[in-house]
mmCIF file of C-alpha atoms in Angstrom:
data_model
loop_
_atom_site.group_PDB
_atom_site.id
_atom_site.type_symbol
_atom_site.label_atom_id
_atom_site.label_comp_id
_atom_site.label_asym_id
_atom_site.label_seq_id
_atom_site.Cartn_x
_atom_site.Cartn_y
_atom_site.Cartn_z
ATOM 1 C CA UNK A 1 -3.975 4.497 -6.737
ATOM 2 C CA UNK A 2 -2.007 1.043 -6.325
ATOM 3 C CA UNK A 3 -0.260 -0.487 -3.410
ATOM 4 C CA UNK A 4 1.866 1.911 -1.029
ATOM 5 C CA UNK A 5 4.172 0.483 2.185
ATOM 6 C CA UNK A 6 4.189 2.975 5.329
ATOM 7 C CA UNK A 7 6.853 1.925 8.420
ATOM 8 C CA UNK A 8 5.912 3.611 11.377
ATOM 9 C CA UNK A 9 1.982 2.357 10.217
ATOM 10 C CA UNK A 10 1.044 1.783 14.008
ATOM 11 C CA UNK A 11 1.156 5.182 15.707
ATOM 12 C CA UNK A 12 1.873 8.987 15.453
ATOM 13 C CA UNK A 13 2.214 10.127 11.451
ATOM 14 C CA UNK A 14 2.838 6.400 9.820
ATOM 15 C CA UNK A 15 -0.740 5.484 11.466
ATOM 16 C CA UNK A 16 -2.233 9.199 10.475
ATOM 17 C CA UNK A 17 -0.626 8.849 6.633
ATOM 18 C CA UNK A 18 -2.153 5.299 6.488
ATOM 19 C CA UNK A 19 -5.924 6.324 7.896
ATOM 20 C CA UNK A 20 -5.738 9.454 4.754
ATOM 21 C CA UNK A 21 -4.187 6.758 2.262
ATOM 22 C CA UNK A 22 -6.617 4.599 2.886
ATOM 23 C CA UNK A 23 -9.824 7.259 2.642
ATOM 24 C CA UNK A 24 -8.646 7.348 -0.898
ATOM 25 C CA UNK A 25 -9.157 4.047 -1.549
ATOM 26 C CA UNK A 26 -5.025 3.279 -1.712
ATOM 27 C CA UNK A 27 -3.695 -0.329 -0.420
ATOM 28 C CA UNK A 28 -1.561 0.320 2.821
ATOM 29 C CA UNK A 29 0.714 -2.499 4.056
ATOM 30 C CA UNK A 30 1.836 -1.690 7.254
ATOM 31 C CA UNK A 31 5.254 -1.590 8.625
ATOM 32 C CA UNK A 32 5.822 -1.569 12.366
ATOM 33 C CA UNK A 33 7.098 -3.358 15.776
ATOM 34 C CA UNK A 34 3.988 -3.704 16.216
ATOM 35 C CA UNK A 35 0.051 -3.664 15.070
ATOM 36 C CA UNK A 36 1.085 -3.472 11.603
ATOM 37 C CA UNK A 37 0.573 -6.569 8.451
ATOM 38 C CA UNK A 38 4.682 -6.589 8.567
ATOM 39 C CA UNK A 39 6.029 -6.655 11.900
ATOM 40 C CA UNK A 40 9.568 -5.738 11.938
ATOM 41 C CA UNK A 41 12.344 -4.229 14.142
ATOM 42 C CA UNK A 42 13.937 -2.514 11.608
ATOM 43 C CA UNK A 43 16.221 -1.326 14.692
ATOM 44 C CA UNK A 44 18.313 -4.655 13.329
ATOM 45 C CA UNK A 45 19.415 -6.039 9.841
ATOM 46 C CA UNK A 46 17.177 -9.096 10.395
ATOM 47 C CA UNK A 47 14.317 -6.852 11.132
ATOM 48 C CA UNK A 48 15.323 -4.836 8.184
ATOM 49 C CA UNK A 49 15.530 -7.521 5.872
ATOM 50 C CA UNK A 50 12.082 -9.469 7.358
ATOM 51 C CA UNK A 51 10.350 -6.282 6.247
ATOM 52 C CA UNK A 52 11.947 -6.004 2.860
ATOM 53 C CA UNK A 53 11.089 -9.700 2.127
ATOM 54 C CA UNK A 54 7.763 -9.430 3.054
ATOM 55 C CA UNK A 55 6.604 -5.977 1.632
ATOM 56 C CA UNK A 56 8.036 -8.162 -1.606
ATOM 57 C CA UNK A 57 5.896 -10.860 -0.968
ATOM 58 C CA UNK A 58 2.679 -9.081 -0.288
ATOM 59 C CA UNK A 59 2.933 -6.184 -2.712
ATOM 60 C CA UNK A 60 3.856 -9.171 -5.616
ATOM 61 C CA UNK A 61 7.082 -7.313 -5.997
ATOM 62 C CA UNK A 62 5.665 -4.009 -6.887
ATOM 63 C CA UNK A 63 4.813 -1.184 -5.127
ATOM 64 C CA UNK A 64 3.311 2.522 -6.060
ATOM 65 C CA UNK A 65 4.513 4.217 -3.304
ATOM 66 C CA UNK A 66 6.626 4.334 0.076
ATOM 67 C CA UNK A 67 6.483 6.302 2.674
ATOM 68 C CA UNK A 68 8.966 5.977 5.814
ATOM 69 C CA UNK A 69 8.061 7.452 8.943
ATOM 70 C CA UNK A 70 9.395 4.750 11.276
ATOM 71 C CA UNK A 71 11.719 6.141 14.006
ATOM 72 C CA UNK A 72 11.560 7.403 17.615
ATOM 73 C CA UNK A 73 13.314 10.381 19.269
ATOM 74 C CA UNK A 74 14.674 11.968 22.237
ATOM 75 C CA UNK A 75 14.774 10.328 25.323
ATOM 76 C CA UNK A 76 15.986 6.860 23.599
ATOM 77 C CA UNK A 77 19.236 4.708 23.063
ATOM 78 C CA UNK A 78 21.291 7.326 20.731
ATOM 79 C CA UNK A 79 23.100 3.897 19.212
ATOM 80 C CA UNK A 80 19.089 2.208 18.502
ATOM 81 C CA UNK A 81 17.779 5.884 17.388
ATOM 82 C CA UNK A 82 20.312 6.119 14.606
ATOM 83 C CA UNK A 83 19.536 2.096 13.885
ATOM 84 C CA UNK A 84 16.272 2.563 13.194
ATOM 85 C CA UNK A 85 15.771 6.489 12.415
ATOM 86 C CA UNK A 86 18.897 5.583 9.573
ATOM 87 C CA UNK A 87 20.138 2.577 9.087
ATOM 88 C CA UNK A 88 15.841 1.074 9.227
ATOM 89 C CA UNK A 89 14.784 3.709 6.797
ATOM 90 C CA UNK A 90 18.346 3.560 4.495
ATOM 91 C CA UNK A 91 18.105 -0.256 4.120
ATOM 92 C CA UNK A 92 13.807 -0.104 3.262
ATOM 93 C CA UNK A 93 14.409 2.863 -0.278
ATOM 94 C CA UNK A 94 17.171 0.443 -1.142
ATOM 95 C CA UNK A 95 15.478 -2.748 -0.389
ATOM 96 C CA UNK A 96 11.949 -1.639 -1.841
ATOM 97 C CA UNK A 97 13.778 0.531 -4.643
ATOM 98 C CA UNK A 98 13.259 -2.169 -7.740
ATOM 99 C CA UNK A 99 9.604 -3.097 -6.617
ATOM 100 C CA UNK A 100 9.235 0.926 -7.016
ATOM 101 C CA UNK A 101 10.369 1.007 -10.468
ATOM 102 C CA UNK A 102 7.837 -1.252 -11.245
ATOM 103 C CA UNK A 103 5.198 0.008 -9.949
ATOM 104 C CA UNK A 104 2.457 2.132 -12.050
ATOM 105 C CA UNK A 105 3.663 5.255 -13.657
ATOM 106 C CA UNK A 106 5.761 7.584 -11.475
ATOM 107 C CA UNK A 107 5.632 5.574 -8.123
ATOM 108 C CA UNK A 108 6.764 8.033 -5.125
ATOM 109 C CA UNK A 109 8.662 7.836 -1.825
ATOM 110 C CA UNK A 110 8.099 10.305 1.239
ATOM 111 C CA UNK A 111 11.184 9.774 3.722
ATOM 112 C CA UNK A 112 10.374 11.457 6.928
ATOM 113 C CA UNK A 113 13.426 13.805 7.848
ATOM 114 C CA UNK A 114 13.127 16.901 10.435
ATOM 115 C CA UNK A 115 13.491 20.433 11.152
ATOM 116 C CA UNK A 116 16.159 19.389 13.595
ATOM 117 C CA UNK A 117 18.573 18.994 11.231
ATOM 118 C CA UNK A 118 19.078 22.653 10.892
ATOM 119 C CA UNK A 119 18.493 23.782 14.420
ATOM 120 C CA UNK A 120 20.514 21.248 16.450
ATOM 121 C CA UNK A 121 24.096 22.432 16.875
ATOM 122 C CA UNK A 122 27.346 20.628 16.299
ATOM 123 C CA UNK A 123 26.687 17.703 14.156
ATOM 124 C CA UNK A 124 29.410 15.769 13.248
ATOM 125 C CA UNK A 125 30.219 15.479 10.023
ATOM 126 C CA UNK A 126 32.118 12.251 10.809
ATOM 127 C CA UNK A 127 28.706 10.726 11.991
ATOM 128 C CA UNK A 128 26.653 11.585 8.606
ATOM 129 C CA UNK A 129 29.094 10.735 6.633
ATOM 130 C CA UNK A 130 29.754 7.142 8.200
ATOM 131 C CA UNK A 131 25.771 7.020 8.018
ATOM 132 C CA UNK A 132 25.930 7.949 4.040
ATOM 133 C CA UNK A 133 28.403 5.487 3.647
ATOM 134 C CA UNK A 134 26.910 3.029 5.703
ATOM 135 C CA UNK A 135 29.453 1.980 8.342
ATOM 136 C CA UNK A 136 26.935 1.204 11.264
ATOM 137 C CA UNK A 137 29.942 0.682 13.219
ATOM 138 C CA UNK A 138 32.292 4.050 12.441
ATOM 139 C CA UNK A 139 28.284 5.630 13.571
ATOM 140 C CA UNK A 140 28.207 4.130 16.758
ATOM 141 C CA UNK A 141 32.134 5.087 17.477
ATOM 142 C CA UNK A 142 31.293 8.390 16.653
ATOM 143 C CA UNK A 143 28.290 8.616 19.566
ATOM 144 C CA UNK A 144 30.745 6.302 21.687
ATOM 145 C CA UNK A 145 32.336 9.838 21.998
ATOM 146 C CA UNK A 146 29.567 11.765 22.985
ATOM 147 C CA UNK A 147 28.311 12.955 26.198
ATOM 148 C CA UNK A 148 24.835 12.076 27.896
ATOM 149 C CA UNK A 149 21.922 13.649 26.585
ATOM 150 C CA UNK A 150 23.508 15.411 23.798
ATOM 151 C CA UNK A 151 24.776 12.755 22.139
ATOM 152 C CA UNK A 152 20.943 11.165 21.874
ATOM 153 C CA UNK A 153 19.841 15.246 20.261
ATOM 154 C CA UNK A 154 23.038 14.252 18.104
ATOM 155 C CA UNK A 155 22.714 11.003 17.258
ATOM 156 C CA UNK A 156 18.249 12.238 15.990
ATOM 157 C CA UNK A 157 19.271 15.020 14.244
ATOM 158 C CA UNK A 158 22.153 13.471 12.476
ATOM 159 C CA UNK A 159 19.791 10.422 12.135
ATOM 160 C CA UNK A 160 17.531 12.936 9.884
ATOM 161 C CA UNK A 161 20.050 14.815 8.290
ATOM 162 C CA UNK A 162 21.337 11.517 6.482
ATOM 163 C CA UNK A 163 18.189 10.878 5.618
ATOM 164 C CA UNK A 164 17.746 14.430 3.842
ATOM 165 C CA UNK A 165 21.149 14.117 2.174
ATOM 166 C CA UNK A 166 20.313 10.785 1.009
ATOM 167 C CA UNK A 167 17.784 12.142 -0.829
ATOM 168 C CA UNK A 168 19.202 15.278 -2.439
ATOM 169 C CA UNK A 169 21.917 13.233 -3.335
ATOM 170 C CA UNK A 170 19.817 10.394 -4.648
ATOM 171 C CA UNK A 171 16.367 11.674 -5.958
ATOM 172 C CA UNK A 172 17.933 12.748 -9.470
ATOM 173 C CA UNK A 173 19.888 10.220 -9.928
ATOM 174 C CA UNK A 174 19.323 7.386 -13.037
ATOM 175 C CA UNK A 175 18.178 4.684 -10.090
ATOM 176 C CA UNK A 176 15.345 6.921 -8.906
ATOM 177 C CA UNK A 177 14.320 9.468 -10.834
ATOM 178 C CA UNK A 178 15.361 7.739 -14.205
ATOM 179 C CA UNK A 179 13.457 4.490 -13.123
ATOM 180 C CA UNK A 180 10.506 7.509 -12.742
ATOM 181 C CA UNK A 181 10.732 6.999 -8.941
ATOM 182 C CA UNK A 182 9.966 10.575 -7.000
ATOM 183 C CA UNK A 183 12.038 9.730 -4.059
ATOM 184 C CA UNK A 184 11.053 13.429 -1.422
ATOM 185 C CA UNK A 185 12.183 14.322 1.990
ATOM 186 C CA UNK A 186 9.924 15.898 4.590
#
């Protein structure tokens, strides 16, 4: 089944994908802070970039699959939770996107989103649309002007709702789906 990168590999659903993955005889190269191949804070851009450079290296520039379940949730730095649960997974489909084109037939990505998206109240539409267009610093304004705790419910749920619209907006598109990527959402 080829070569497949999973961030989040050391615990919870990265480290329960990669056990499954691996059953069936799939290559797993582990993304994490921690007890992973790659470890990287993807929390930061040098992080971010450390694992995109060496999921390159070790995959030999192509991969069959991604699947990005990296991020943390409530109680947790709203400003870190967006960094990694956004920004971490945003930066890794771009990053890894050409090494997925060339990859065997019809490589896929799974980008872990959530059901809080459509349960948690009050999202600003300022905040997922500075995460869409990628101003980490218009994001962290935005939660600047939140109260404690909802701004860290805000700042999850708006992390995964990015994600989600990323994809809808993306998966069709000639980059993905024309380079016979399958880019999901969960």
């Amino acid at each position: 089944m080829g070569t497949i990168a999973i961030t989040g590999s050391g615990s919870g659903i990265g480290a329960a994908t990669r056990e499954l993955m691996e059953s069936q005889a799939v290559d797993v190269i582990g993304i994490d802070i921690q007890n992973a191949e790659i470890e990287a804070d993807l929390g930061t851009p040098e992080g971010r970039q450390r694992a995109i450079a060496s999921t390159l290296d070790m995959a030999g520039g192509k991969l069959d699959g991604l699947v990005t379940c990296a991020g943390v949730s409530v109680p947790f730095d709203p400003k870190l939770m967006l960094s990694i649960n956004w920004f971490g997974t945003m930066e890794l489909l771009e990053g890894l996107k050409d090494s997925l084109a060339k990859g065997n037939e019809n490589s896929y990505v799974v980008a872990v989103s959530s059901n809080s998206t459509t349960i948690t109240p009050n999202i600003p539409d300022e905040l997922v649309n500075a995460c869409l267009d990628r101003d980490e610093q218009t994001a962290y304004e935005v939660l600047d002007g939140l109260e404690s705790p909802q701004d860290m419910a805000i700042a999850y749920a708006a992390s995964k709702l990015a994600v989600a619209r990323y994809v809808r907006m993306n998966a069709p598109s000639e980059d993905w789906a024309g380079n016979g990527i399958r880019l999901n959402a969960i």
